[in-house]
Tab-separated table of C-alpha atoms in Angstrom:
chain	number	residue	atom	x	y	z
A	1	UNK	CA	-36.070	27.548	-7.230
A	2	UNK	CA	-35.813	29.764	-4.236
A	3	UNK	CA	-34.735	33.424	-3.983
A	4	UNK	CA	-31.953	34.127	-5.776
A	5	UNK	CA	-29.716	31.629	-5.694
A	6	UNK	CA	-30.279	28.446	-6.937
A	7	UNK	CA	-29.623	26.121	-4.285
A	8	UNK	CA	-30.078	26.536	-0.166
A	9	UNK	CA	-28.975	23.239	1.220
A	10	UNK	CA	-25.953	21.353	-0.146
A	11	UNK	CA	-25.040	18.207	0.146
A	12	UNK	CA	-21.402	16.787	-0.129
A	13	UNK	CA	-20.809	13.359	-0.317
A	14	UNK	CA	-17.707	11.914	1.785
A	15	UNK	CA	-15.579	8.854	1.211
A	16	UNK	CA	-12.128	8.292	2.457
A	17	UNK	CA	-10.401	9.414	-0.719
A	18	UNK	CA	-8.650	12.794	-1.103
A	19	UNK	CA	-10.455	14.179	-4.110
A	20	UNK	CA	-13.853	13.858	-1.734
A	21	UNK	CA	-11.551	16.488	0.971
A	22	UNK	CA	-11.060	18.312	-2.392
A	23	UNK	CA	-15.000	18.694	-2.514
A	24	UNK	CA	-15.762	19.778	0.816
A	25	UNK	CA	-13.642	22.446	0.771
A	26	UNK	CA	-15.233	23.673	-2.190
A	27	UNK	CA	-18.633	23.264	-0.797
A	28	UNK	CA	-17.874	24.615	2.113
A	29	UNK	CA	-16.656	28.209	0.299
A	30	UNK	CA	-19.686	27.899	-1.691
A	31	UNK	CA	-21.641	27.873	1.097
A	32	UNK	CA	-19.635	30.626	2.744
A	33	UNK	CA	-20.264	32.583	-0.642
A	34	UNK	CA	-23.733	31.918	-0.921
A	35	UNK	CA	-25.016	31.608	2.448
A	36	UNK	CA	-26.135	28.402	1.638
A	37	UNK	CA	-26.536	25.382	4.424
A	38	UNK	CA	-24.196	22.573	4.457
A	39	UNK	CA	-24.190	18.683	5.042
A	40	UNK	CA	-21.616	16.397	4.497
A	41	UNK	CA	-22.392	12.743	4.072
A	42	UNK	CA	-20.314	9.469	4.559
A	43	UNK	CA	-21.960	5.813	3.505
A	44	UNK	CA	-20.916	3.227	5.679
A	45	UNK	CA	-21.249	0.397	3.069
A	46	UNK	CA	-23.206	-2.616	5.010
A	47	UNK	CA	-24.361	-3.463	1.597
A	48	UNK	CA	-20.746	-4.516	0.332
A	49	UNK	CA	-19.986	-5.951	3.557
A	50	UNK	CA	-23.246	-8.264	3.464
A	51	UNK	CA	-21.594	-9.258	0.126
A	52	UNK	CA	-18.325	-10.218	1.300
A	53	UNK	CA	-19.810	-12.258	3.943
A	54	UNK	CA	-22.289	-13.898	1.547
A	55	UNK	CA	-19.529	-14.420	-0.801
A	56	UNK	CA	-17.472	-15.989	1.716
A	57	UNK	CA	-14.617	-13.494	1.829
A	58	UNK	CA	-15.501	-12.912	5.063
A	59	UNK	CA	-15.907	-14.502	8.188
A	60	UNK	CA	-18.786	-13.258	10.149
A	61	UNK	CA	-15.981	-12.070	13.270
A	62	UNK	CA	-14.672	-10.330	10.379
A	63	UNK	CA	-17.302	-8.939	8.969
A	64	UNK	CA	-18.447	-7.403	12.725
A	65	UNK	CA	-15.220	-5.913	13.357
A	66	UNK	CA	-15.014	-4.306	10.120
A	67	UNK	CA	-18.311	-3.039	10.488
A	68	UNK	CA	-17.134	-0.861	13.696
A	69	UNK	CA	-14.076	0.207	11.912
A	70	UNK	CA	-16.187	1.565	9.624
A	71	UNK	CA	-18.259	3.543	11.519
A	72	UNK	CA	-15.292	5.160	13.063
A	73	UNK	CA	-13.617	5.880	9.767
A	74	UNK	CA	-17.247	7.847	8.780
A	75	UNK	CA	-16.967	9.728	12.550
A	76	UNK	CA	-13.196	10.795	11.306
A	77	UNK	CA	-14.026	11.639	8.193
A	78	UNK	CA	-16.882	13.425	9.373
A	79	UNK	CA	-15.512	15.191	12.055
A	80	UNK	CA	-12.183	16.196	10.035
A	81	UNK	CA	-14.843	17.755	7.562
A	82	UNK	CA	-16.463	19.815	10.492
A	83	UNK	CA	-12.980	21.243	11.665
A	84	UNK	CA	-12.416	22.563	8.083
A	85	UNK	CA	-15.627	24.181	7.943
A	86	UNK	CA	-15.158	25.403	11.254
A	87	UNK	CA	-11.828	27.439	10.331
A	88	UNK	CA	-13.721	28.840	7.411
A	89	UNK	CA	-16.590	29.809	10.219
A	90	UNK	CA	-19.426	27.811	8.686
A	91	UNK	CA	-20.944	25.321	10.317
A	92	UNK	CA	-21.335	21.778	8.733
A	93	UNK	CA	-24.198	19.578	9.560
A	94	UNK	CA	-22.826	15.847	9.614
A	95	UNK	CA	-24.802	12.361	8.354
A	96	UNK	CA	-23.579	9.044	8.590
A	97	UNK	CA	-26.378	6.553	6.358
A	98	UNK	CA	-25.450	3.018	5.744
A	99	UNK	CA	-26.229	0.292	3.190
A	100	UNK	CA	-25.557	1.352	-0.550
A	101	UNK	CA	-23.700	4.280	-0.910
A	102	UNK	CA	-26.160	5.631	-4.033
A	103	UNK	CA	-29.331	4.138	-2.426
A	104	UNK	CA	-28.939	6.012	0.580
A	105	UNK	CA	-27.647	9.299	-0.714
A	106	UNK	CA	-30.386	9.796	-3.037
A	107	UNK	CA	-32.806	8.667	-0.169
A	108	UNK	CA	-31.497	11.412	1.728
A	109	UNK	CA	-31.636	13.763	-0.722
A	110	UNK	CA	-35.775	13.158	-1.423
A	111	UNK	CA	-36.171	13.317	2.464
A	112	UNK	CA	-34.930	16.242	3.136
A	113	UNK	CA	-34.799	18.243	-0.014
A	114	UNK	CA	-31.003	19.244	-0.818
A	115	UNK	CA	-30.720	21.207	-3.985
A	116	UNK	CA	-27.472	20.281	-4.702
A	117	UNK	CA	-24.880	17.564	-4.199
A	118	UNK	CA	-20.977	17.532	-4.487
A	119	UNK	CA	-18.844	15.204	-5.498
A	120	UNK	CA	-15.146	14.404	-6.322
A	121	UNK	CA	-13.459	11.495	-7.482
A	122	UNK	CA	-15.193	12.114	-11.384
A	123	UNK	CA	-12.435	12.280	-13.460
A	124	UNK	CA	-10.971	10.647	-16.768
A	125	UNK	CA	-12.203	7.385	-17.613
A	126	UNK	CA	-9.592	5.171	-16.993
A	127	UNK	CA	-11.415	2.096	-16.810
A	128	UNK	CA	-14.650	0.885	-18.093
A	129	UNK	CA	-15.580	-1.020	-15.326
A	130	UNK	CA	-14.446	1.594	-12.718
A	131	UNK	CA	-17.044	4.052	-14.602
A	132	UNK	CA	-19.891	1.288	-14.277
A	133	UNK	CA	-19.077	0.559	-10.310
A	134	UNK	CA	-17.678	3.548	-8.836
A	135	UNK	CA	-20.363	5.551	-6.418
A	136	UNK	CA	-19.960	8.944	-7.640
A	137	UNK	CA	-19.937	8.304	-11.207
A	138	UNK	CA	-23.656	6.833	-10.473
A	139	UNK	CA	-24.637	9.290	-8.289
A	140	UNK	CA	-24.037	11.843	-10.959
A	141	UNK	CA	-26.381	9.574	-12.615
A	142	UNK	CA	-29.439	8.914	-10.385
A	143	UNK	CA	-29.292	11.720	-7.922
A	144	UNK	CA	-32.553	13.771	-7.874
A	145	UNK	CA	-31.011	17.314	-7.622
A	146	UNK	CA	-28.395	19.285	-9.349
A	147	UNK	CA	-24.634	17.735	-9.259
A	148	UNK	CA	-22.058	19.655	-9.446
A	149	UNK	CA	-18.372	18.063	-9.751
A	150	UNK	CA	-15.265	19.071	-8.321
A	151	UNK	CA	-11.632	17.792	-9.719
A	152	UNK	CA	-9.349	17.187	-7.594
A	153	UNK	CA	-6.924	20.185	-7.787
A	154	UNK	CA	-4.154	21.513	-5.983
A	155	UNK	CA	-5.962	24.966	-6.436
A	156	UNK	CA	-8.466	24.179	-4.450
A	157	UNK	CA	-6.323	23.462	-1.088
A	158	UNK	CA	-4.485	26.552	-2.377
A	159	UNK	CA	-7.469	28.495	-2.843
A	160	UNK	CA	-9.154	27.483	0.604
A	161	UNK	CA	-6.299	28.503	2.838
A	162	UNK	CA	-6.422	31.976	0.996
A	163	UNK	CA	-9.876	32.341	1.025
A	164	UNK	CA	-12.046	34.408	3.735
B	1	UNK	CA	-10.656	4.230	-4.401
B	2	UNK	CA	-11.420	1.686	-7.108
B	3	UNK	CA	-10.077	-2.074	-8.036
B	4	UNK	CA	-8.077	-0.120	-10.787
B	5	UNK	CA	-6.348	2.132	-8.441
B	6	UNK	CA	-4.484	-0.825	-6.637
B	7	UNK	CA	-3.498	-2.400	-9.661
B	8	UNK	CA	0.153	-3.328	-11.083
B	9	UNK	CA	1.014	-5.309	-13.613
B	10	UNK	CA	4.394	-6.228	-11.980
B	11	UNK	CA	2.232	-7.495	-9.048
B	12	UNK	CA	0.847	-10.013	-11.815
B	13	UNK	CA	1.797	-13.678	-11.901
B	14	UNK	CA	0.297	-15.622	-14.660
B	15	UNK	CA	1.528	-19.636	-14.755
B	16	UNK	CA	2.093	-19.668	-10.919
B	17	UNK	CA	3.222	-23.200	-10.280
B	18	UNK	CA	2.429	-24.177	-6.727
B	19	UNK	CA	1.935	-27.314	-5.189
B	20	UNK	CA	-0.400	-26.149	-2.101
B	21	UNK	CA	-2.042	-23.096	-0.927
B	22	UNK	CA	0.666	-21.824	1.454
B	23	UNK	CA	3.034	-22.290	-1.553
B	24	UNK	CA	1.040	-20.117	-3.496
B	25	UNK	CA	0.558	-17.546	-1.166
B	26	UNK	CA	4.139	-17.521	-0.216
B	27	UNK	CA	5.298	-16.901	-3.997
B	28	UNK	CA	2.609	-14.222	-4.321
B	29	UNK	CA	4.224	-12.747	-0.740
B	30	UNK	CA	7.651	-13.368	-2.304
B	31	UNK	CA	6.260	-11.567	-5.760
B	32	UNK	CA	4.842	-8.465	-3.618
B	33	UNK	CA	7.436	-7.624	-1.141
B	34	UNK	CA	10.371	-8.125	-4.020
B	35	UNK	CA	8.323	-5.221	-5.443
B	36	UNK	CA	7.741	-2.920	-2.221
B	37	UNK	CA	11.091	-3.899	-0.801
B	38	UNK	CA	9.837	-5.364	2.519
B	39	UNK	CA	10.590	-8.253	4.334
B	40	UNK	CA	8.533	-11.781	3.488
B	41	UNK	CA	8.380	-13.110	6.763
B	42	UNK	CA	5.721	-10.589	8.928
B	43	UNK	CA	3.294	-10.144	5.493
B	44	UNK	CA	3.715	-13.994	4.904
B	45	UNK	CA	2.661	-14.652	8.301
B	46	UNK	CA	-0.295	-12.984	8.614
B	47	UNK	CA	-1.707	-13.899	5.576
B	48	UNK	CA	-1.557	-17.874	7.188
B	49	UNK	CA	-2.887	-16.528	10.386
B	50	UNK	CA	-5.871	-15.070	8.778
B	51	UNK	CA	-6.127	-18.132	6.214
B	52	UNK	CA	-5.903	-20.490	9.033
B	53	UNK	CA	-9.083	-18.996	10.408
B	54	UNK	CA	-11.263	-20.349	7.853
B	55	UNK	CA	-10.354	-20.643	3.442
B	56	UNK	CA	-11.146	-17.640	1.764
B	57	UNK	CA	-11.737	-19.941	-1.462
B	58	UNK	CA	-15.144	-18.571	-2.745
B	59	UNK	CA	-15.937	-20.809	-5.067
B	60	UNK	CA	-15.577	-20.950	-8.880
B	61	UNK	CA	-11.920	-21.668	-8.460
B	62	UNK	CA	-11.426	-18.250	-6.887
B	63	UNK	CA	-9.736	-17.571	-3.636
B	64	UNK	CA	-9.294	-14.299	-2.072
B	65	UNK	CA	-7.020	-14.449	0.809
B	66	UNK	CA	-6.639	-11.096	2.718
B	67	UNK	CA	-5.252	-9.360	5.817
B	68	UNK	CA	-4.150	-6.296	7.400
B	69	UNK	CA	-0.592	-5.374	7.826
B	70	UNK	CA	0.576	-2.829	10.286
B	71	UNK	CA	3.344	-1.391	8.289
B	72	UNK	CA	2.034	-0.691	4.735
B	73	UNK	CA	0.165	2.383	3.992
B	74	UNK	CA	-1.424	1.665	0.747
B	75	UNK	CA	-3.438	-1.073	-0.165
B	76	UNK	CA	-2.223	-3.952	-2.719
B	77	UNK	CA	-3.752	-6.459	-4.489
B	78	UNK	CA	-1.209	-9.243	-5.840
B	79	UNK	CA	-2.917	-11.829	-8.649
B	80	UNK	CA	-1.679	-15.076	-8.910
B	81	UNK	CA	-3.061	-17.470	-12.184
B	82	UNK	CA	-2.236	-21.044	-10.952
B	83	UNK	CA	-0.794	-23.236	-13.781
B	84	UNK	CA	-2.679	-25.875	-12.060
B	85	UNK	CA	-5.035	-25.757	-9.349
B	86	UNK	CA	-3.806	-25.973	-5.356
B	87	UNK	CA	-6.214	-26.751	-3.173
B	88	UNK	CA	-7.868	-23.957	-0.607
B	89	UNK	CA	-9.154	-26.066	2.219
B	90	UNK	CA	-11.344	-28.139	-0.069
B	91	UNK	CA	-12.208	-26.204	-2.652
B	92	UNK	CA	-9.483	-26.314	-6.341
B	93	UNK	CA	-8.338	-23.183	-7.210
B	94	UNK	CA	-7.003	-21.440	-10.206
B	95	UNK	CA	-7.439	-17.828	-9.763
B	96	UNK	CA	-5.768	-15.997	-6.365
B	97	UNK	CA	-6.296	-12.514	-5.218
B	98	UNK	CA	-4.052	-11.895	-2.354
B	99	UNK	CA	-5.317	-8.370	-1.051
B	100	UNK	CA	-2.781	-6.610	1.614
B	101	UNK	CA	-4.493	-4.092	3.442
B	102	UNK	CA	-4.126	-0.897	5.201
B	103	UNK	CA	-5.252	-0.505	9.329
B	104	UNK	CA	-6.012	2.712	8.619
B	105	UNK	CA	-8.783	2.477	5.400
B	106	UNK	CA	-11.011	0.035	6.369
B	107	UNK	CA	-13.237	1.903	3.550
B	108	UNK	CA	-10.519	1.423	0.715
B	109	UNK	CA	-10.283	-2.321	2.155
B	110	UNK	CA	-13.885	-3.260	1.781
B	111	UNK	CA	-13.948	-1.167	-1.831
B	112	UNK	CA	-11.345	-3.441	-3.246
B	113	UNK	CA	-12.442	-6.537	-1.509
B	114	UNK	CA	-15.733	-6.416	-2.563
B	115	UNK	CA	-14.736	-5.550	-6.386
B	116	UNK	CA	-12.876	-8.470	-6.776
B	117	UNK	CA	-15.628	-10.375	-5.424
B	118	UNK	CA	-18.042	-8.891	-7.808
B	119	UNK	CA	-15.637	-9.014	-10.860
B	120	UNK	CA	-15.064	-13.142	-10.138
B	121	UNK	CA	-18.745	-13.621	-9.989
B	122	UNK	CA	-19.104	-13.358	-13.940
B	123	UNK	CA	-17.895	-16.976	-15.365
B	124	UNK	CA	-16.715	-14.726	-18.486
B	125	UNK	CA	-14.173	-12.953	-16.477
B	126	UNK	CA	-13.216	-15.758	-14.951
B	127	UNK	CA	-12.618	-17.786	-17.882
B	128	UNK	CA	-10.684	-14.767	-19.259
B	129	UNK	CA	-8.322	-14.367	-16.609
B	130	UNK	CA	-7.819	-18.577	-16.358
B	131	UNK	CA	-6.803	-18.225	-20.210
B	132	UNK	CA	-4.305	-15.083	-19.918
B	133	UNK	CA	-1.137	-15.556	-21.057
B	134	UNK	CA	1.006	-12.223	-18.997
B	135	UNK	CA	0.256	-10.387	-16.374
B	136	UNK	CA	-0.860	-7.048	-19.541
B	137	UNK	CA	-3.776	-9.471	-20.425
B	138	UNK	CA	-4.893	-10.241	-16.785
B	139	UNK	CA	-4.653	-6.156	-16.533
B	140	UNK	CA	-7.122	-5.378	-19.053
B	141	UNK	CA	-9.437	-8.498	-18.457
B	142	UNK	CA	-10.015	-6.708	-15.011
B	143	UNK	CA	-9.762	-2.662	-16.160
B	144	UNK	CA	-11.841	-3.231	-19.119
């Protein structure tokens, strides 16, 4: 642990669902709060795509194009992330990895020693299977560092306009 | 965004009886915009376009045919359990995801794809949903 607070460099991981916008802007007034750094991450999942093709969902043209749309969903989702931070005046560092979501997150976490992650999207169990497959519920599971989970709340859009 | 978050049971249609693929797939159209209120014709379409490409019968009596539509802004995912199996190219099959997807969420597209995939790759499941007798069974076979 260094200094007084407990974690320096934070981590928040970035899909394209609402409850992950729900944890950036929490991370990003935590990291106006504490001084902390910030990085948001997005996992453009070649791993699932490899699947699909293997499984023969998809063609390989398919597969290709999909694998560029991707990429520019992550670069959206990334840069949307920025601009928030931005109007909060912190700057966000950005990350784009690519193959399994938990795989690489947790890589990237090791390599370059983030003391905490965020995530959304952990809420009530509404399906067994969804608990055993979804990538946040096993990144709360495997990830090296502290975790700390944020619900998806009206509050916290509420409390991010007010805030600074 | 998880298989469970696309689900409806009134998109559910256990004892489909269909005497080809495009039948199937135009019930299962029929079936999806009765529910949304849209038109058959443009989602019906593109489906066969995309199907006409190349099956997307995986195997195991599963086929998964997919496409993007322009004008729907959530993804769906409409199950059809064939009362007897219609041939996908050359492959028989009993078990039919049709998955409608967004232009906009490539991420939510590949999510659900690749969950149905996964969940028709255990012969248990499979055998479960090939059994069901309404579309509340097929539900919890793939929630639970």
């Amino acid at each position: 642990m260094k200094g007084a607070n407990p974690f320096e460099n934070i981590l928040v991981f970035l899909d394209s669902g609402e409850a992950s916008t729900c944890a950036v802007m929490y991370s990003i007034l935590l990291a106006k709060a504490s001084g902390a750094a910030i990085t948001a991450v997005f996992n453009v999942d070649t791993k699932a795509l490899n699947y699909l093709v293997k499984s023969k969902v998809f063609l390989k043209q398919e597969n290709e194009d999909y694998e560029k749309e991707l990429e520019e969903d992550a670069k959206r989702h990334l840069n949307q992330a920025k601009k928030l931070a931005a109007s909060k005046g912190v700057t966000l560092r950005t990350v784009t990895v690519s193959g399994s979501a938990v795989s690489s997150v947790n890589a990237l976490i090791k390599d370059e020693g983030f003391d905490l992650l965020v995530l959304g999207g952990i809420g009530e169990i509404r399906s067994r299977r969804e608990e055993l497959t979804s990538d946040e519920d096993r990144l709360l599971r495997t990830c090296p560092c502290p975790v700390m989970v944020v619900r998806e709340d009206d509050n916290i859009w509420q409390h991010f306009e007010e805030a600074f | 965004m998880t298989l469970y978050d696309v689900l409806d049971k009134d998109l559910i249609k256990v004892q489909l009886d269909a005497v080809s693929s495009e039948d199937a797939i135009k019930q299962l159209v029929e079936l999806y915009a009765k529910r949304k209120g849209t038109k058959v014709q443009p989602v019906l379409e593109a489906v066969l376009a995309r199907e006409s490409m190349g099956s997307t019968a995986i195997g195991n009596q599963v086929a998964i045919p997919h496409c993007k539509i322009e004008s729907i802004d959530h993804c769906s995912v409409v199950i059809g359990i064939c009362k007897n199996p219609v041939k996908f190219g050359t492959e028989s099959v009993k078990l039919i995801f049709l998955v409608l997807s967004t232009v906009s969420d490539p991420t939510v597209n590949i999510q659900v794809l690749s969950a149905i995939a996964r969940l028709c790759s255990s012969s248990v499941i499979r055998n479960m949903l090939m059994s069901a007798r309404d579309s509340k069974s097929v539900f919890d076979v793939i929630a639970n």
